[in-house]
Tab-separated table of C-alpha atoms and ligand atoms in Angstrom:
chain	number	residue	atom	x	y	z
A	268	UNK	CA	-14.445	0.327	11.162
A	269	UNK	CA	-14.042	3.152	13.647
A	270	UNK	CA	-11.013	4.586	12.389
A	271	UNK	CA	-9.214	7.228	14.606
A	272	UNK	CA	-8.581	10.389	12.079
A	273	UNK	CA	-5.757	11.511	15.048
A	274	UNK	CA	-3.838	8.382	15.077
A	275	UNK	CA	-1.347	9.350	12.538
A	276	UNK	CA	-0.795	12.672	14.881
A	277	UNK	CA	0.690	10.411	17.887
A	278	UNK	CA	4.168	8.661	16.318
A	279	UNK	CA	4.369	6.052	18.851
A	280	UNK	CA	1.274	3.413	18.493
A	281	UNK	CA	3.039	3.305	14.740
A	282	UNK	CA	6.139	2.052	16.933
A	283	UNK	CA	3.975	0.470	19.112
A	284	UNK	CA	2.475	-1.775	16.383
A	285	UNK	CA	5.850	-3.102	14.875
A	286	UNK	CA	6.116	-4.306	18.463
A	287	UNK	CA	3.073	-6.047	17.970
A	288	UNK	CA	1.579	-3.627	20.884
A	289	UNK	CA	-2.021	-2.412	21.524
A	290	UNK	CA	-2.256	-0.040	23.633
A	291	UNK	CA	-5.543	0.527	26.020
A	292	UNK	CA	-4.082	2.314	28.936
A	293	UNK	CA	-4.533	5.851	28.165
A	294	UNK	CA	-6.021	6.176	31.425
A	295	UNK	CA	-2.702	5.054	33.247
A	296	UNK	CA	-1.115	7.524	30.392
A	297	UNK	CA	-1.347	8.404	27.414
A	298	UNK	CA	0.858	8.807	23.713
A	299	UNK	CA	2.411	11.766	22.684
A	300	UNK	CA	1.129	13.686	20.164
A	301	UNK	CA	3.959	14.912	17.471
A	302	UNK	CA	3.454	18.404	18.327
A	303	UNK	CA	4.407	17.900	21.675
A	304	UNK	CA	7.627	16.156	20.364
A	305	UNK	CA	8.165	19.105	18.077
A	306	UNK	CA	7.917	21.691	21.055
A	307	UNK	CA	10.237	19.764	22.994
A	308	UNK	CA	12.622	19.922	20.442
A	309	UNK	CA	12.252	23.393	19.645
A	310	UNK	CA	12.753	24.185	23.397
A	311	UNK	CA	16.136	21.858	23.778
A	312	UNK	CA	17.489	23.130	20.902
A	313	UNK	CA	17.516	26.376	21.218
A	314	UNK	CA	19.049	26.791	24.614
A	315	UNK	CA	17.024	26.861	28.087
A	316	UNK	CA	17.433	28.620	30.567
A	317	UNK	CA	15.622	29.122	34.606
A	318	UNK	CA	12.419	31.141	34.567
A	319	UNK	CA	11.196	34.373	36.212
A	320	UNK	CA	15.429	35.189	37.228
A	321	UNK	CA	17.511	36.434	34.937
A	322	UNK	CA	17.362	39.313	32.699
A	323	UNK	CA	18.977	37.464	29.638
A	324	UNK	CA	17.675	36.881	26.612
A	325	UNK	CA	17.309	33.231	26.999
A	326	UNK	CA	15.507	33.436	30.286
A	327	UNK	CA	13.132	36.028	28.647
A	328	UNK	CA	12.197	33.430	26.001
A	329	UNK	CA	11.472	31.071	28.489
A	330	UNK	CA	10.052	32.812	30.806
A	331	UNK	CA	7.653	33.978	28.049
A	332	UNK	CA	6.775	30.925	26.764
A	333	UNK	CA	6.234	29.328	30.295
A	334	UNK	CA	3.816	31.924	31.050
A	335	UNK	CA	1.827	31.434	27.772
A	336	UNK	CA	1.603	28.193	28.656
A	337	UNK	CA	-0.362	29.390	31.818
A	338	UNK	CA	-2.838	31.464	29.799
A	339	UNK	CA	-3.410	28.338	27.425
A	340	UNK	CA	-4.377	26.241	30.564
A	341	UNK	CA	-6.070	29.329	31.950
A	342	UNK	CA	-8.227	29.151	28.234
A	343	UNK	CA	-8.746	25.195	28.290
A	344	UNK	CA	-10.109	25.514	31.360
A	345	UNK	CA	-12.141	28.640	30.932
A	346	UNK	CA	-10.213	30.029	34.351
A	347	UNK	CA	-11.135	33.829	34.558
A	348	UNK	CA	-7.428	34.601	34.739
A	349	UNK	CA	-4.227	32.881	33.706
A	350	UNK	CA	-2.928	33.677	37.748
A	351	UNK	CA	-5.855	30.930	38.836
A	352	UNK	CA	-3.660	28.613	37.298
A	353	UNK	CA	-0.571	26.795	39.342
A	354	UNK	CA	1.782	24.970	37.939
A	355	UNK	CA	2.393	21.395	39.924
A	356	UNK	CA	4.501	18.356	39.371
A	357	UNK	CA	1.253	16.553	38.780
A	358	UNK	CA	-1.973	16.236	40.095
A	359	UNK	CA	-1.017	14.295	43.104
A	360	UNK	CA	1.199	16.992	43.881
A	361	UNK	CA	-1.215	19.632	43.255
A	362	UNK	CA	-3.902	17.368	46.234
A	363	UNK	CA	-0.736	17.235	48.414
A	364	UNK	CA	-0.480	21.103	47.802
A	365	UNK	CA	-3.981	21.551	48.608
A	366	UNK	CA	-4.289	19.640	51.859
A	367	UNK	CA	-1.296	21.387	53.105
A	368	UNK	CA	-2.679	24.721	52.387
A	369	UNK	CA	-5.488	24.179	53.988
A	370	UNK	CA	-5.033	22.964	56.892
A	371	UNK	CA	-5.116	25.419	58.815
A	372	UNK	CA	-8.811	25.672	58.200
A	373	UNK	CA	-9.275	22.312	59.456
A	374	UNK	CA	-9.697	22.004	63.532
A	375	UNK	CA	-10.625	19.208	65.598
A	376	UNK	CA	-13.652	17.490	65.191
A	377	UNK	CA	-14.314	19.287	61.802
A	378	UNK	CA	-14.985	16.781	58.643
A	379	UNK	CA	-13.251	16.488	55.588
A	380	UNK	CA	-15.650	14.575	52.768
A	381	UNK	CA	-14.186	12.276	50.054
A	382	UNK	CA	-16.697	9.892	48.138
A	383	UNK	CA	-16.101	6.132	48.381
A	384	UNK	CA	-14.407	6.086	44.577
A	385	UNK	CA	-11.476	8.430	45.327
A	386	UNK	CA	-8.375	7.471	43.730
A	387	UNK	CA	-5.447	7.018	46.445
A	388	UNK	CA	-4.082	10.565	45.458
A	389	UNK	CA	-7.582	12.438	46.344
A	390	UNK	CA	-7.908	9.884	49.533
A	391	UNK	CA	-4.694	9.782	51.234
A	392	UNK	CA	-3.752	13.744	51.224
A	393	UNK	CA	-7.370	14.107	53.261
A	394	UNK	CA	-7.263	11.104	55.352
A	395	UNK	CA	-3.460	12.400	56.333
A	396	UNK	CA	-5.107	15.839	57.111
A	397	UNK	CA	-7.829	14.227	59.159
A	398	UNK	CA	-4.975	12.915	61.624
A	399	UNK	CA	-3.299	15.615	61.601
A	400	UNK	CA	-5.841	17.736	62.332
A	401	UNK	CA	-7.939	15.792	64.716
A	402	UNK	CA	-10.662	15.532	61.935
A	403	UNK	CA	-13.118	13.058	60.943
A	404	UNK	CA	-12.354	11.595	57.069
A	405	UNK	CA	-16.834	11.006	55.877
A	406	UNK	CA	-17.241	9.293	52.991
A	407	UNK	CA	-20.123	9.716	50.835
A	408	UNK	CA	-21.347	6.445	49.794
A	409	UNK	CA	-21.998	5.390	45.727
A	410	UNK	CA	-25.314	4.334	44.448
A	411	UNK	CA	-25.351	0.897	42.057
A	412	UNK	CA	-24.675	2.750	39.236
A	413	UNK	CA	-20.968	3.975	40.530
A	414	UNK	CA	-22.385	7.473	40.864
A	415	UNK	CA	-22.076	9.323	44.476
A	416	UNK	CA	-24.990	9.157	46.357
A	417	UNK	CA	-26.599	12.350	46.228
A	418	UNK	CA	-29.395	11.662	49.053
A	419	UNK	CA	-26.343	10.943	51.584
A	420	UNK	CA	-24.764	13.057	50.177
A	421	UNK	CA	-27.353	15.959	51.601
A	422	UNK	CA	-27.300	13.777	54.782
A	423	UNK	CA	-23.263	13.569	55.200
A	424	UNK	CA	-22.192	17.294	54.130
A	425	UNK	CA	-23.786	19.683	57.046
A	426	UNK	CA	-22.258	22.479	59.304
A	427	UNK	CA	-19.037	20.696	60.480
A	428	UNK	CA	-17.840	20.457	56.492
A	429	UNK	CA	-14.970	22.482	55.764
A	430	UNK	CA	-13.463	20.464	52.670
A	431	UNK	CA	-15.442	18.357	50.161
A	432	UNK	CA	-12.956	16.261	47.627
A	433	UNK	CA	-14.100	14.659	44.771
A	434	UNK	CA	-13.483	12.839	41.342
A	435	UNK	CA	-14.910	14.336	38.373
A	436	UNK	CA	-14.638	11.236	36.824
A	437	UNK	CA	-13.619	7.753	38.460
A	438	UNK	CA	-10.505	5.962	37.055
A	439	UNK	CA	-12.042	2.916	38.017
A	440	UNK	CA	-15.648	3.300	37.331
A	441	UNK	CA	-15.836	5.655	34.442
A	442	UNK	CA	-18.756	7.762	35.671
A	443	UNK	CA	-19.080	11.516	36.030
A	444	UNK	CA	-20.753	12.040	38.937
A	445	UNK	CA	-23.124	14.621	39.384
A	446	UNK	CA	-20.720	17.703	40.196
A	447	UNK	CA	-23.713	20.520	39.634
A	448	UNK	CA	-25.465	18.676	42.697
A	449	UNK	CA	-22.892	18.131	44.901
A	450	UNK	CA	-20.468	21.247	44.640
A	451	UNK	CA	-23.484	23.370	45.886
A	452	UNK	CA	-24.258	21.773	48.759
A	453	UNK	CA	-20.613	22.167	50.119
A	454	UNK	CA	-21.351	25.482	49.268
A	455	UNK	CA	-24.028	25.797	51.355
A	456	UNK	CA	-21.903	24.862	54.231
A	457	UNK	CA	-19.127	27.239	53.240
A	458	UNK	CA	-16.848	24.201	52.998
A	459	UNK	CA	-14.359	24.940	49.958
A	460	UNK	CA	-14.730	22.177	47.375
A	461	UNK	CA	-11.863	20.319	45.285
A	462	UNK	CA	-12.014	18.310	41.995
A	463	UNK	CA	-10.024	15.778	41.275
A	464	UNK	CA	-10.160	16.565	37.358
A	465	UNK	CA	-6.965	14.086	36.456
A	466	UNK	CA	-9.394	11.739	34.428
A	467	UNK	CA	-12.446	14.246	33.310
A	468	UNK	CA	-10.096	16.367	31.555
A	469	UNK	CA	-8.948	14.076	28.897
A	470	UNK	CA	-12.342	13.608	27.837
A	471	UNK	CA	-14.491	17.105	26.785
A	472	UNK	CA	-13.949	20.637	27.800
A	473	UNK	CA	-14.675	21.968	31.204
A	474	UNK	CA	-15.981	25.375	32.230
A	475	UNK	CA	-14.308	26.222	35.795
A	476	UNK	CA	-16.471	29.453	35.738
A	477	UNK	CA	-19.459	27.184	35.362
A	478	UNK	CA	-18.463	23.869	37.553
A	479	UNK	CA	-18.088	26.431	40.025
A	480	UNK	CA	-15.867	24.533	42.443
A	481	UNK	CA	-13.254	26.329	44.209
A	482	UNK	CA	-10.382	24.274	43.080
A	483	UNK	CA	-9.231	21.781	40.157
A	484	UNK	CA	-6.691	19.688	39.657
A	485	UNK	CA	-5.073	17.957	36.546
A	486	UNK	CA	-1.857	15.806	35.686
A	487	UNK	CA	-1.073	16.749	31.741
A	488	UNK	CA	0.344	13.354	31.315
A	489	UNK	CA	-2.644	11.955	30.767
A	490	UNK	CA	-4.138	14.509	28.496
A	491	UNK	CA	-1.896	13.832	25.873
A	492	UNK	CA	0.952	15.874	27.784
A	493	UNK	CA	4.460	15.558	29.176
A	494	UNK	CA	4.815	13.723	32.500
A	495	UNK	CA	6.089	15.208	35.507
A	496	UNK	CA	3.802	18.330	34.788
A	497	UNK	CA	0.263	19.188	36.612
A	498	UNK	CA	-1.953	22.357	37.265
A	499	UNK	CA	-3.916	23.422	40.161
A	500	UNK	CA	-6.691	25.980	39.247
A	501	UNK	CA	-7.783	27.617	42.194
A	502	UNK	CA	-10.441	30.395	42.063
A	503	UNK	CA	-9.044	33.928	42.946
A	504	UNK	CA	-10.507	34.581	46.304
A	505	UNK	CA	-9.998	30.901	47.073
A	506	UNK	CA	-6.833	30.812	46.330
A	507	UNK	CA	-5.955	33.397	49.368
A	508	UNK	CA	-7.430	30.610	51.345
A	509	UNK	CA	-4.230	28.973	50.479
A	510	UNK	CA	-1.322	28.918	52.812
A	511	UNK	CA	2.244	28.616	51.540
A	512	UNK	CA	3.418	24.592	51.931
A	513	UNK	CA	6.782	24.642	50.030
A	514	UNK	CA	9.427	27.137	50.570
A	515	UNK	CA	12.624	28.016	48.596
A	516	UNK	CA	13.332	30.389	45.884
A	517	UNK	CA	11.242	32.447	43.040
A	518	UNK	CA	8.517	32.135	45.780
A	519	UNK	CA	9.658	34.326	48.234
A	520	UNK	CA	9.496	38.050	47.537
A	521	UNK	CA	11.657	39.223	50.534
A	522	UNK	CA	13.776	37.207	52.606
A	523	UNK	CA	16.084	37.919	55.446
A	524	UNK	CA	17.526	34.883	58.522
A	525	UNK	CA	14.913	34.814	60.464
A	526	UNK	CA	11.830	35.657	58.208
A	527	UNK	CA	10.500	36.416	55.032
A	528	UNK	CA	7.419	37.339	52.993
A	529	UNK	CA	5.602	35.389	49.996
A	530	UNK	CA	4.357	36.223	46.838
A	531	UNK	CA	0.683	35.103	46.241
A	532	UNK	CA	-0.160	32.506	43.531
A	533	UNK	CA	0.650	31.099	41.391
A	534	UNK	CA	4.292	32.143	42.029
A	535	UNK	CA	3.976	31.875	45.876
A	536	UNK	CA	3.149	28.187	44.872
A	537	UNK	CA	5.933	27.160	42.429
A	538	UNK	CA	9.129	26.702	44.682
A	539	UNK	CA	12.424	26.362	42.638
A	540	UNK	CA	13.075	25.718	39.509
A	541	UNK	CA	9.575	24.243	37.470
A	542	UNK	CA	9.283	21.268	34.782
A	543	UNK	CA	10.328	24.121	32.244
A	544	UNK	CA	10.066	21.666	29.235
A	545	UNK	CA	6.979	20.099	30.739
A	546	UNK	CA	4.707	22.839	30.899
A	547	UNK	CA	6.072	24.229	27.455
A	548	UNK	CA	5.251	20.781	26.050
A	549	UNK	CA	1.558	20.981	27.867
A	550	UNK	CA	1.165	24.493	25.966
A	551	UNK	CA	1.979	22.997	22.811
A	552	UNK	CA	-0.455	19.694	23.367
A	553	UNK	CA	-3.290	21.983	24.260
A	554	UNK	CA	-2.354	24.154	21.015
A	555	UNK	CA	-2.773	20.473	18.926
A	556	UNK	CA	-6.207	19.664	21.282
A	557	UNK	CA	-7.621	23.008	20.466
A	558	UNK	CA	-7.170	22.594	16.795
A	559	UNK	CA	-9.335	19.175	16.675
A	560	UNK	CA	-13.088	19.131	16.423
A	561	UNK	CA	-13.755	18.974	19.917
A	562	UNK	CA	-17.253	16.966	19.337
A	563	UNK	CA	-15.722	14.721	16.227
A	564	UNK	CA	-13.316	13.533	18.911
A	565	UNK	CA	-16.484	13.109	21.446
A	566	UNK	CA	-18.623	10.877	18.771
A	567	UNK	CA	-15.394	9.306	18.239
A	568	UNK	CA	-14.341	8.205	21.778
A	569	UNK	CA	-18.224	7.567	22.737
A	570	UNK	CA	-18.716	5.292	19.730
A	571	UNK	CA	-15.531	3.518	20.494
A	572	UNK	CA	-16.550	2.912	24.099
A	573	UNK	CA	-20.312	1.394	22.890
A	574	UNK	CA	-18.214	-0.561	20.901
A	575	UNK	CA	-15.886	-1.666	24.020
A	576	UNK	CA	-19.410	-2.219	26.257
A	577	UNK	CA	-20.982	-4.367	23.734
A	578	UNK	CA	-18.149	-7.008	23.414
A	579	UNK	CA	-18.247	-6.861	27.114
A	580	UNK	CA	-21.633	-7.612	27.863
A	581	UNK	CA	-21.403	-10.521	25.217
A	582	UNK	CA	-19.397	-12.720	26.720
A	583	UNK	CA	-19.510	-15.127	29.457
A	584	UNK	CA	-19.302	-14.555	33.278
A	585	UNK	CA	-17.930	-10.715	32.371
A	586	UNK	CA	-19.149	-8.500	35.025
A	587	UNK	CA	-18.519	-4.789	34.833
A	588	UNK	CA	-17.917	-2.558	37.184
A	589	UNK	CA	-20.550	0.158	37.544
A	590	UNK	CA	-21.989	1.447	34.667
A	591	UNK	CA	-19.399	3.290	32.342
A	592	UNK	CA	-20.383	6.300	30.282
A	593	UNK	CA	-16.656	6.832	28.722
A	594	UNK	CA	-13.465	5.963	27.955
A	595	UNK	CA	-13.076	3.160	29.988
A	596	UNK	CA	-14.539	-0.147	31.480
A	597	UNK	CA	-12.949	-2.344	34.256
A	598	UNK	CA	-14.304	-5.864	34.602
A	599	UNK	CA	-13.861	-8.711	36.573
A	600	UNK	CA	-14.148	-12.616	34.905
A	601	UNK	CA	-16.131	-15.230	36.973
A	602	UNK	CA	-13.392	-17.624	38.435
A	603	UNK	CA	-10.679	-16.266	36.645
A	604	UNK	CA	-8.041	-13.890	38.714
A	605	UNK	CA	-7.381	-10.929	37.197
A	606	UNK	CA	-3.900	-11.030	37.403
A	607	UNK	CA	-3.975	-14.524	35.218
A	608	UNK	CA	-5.805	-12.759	32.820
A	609	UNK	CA	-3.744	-10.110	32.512
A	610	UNK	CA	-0.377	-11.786	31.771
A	611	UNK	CA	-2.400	-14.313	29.158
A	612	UNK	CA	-3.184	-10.504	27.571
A	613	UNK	CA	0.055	-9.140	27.931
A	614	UNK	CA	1.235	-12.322	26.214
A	615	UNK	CA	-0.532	-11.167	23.283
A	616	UNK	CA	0.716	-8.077	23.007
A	617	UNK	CA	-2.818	-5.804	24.738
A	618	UNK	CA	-1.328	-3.419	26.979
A	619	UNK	CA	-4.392	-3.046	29.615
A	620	UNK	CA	-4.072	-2.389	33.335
A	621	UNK	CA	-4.936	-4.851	36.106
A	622	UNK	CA	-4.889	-4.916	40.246
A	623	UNK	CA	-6.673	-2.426	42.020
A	624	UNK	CA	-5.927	0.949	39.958
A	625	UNK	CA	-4.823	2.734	42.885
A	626	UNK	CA	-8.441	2.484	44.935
A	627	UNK	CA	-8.113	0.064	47.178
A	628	UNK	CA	-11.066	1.151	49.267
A	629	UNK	CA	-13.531	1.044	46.143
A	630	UNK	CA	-12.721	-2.668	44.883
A	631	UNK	CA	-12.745	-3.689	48.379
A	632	UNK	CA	-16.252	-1.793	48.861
A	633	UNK	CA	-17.288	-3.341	45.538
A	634	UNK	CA	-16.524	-6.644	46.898
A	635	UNK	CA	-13.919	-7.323	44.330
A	636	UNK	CA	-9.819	-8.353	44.916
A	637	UNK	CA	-8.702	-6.849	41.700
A	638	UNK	CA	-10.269	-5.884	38.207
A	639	UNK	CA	-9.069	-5.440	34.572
A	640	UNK	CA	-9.324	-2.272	33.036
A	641	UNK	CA	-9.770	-1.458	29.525
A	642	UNK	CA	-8.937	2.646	28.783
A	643	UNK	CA	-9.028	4.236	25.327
A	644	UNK	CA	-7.543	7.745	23.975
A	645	UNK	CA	-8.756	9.296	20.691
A	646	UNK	CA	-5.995	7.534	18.866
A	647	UNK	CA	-7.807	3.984	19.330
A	648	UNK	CA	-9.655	2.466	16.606
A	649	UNK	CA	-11.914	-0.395	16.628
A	650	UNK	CA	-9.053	-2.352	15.169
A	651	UNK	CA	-7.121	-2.322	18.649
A	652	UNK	CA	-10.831	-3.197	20.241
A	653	UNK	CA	-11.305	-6.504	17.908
A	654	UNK	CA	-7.508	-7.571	18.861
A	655	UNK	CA	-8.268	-6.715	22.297
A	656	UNK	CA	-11.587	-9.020	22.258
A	657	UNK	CA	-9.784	-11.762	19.870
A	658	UNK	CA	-6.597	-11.928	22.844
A	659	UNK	CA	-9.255	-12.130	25.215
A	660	UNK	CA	-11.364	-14.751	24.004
A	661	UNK	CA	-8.059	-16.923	23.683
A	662	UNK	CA	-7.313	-16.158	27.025
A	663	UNK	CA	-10.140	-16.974	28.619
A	664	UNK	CA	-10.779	-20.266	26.481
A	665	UNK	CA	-7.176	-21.415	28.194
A	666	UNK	CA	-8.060	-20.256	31.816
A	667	UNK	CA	-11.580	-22.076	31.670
B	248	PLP	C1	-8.699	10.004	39.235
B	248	PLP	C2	-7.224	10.209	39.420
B	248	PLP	N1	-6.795	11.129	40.289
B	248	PLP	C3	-5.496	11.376	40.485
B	248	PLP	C4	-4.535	10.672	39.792
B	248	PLP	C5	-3.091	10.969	40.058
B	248	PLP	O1	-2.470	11.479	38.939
B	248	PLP	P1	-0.855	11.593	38.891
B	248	PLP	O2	-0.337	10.232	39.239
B	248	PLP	O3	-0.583	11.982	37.507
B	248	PLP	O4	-0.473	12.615	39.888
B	248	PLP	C6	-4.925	9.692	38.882
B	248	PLP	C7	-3.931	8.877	38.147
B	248	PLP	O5	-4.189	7.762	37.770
B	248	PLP	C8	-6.308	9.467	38.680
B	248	PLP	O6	-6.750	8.546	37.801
């Protein structure tokens, strides 16, 4: 029956399902788990207070608790030091952060590479820097599997390269794409590299030390985290590749009227006062992550996703986009517009994502207007899957 052992952990869905609600949009967000709830309310309650400022006892417990937060990212991420990790106000944030900081390595005629399944927030941060920067935006092509193209991918990255950007796994397509080929040949170049890890995250552990890019970036809201909270992890010597974008206090070590001097990261890189709460909460939900049986919750999510493909491939004039391997599957319905489908879904209570997932570019490269998209968290069971399919075989019997 594929039941989800971790369900029980996230209070909501039981909400959720007195409002007759199935949720299948982890991948847009996801539920809280109860321990986050619990660290939140152990942080409101017993008084906050700024960080890295005052000497009071207040500030030194959160100060303290915000920092162990950084070495319990540093740790799920296998960073060789907690000071690789920035805190952000998301992973969008974190890109914006990046292509600021960089640009100074960036001069006319140089190129900047993205792949063609970039999410708007590692698309738009680039293409901005391009203009700015007299820069050509190259965009590695994908192969008909959703996967980026490795062969032009040896053809497109080359001397002018100083920035390669790229998903670890698509939001859209669901594919990792082959990171241990393509890192190395920016490399090569000595073009720094960026992941966009906002959607591989969720879904195993990953060894920074081993990836072996030179930066990372997450949004914690979607692993299971509060919103409003993201982290940047930046290798050490990359990091001093980094120039400061965002100026104000607790990143400033000396400042006078008419200059002053910054600290290095990750305080150089956290300007005024940071999502306290938030990144207290993400400690906390990577304390409840790291206490689950990292491959039970694997089998668990890959079995649910078979599961998800196979009622897929079943029916009628369903046509998938690229060739999932987790998590999630977007789809498009011979003659039926995704947006009818989706409100004869939401009509039945199956919260699932429709439009064009914030990658314009890649549905319009895939040839399609808009798709639905299906995404699953390890608190789904195959119960929410068999209302999902039963809502959508109702809904497509009315639209035919
Ligand atoms: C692949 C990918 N990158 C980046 C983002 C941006 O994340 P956020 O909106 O949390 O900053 C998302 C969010 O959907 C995403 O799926």
């Amino acid at each position: 029956m594929l039941s989800s052992p971790w369900r029980a952990d996230f209070p909501a869905l039981a909400v959720l399902e007195t409002q007759g609600q199935t949720y299948l949009d982890s991948a847009a967000t996801s539920q809280k788990p109860q321990a986050l709830i619990d660290a939140f309310t152990g942080y409101y309650t017993c008084g906050t207070a700024n960080v890295h400022r005052a000497q009071h006892q207040p500030a030194e417990r959160a100060t303290r608790a915000f920092e162990d937060a950084r070495i319990k990212v540093a740790r799920w991420l296998n960073a060789a030091c907690p000071t690789e990790i920035v805190f952000t106000r998301g992973a969008t944030e974190a890109l914006n952060l990046l292509a600021y900081g960089l640009e100074h390595r960036v001069t006319p005629g140089d190129e900047i590479v993205v792949s063609a399944l970039e999410h708007h927030a590692n698309l738009l941060p680039w293409q901005q820097l391009a203009k700015r920067r007299d820069a050509r935006l190259v965009v590695l092509p994908l192969d008909a599997n959703g996967l980026i193209d490795l062969q032009a991918a040896q053809e497109l990255i080359g001397p002018r390269t100083r920035l390669l950007a790229v998903s670890q796994l698509s939001n859209v397509l669901g594919a990792w794409q082959p990171l241990a080929e393509l890192l190395p040949l920016a490399r090569a170049q000595g073009a720094l590299s960026v992941v966009d890890g906002a959607q591989g995250v969720v879904h195993g552990r990953h060894d920074m030390q081993a990836l072996d890019c030179d930066f990372y970036v997450l949004s914690s809201h979607k692993l299971y985290g509060p919103e409003g909270v993201g982290a940047l992890y930046g290798r050490g010597e990359s990091l001093l590749q980094l120039k400061h974008w965002q100026f104000g206090g607790e990143m400033v070590r000396v400042a006078d009227y008419q200059s002053a001097d910054f600290h290095a990261a990750p305080l150089g890189f956290e300007a005024g006062t940071p999502p306290i709460g938030g990144v207290i909460g993400l400690g906390a939900t990577l304390d409840y992550l790291s206490r689950l049986d990292a491959a039970a919750v694997t089998g668990h999510e890959q079995a649910l996703h078979m599961k998800l493909l196979a009622g897929l491939a079943v029916r009628d004039g369903v046509r998938l986009l690229g060739a999932p391997q987790i998590a999630l599957a977007s789809f498009t319905v011979e003659g039926i517009h995704h947006g009818d489908l989706a409100h004869l879904l939401t009509e039945q209570g199956i919260a699932v994502r429709s439009g064009t997932h914030c990658a314009q570019p890649l549905l319009k490269t895939l040839g399609v207007e808009g798709a639905t998209r299906v995404s699953l968290g390890l608190y789904n069971d195959g119960l929410d899957l068999e209302r999902f399919f039963s809502a959508l075989d109702q809904a497509l019997e009315m639209l035919r």
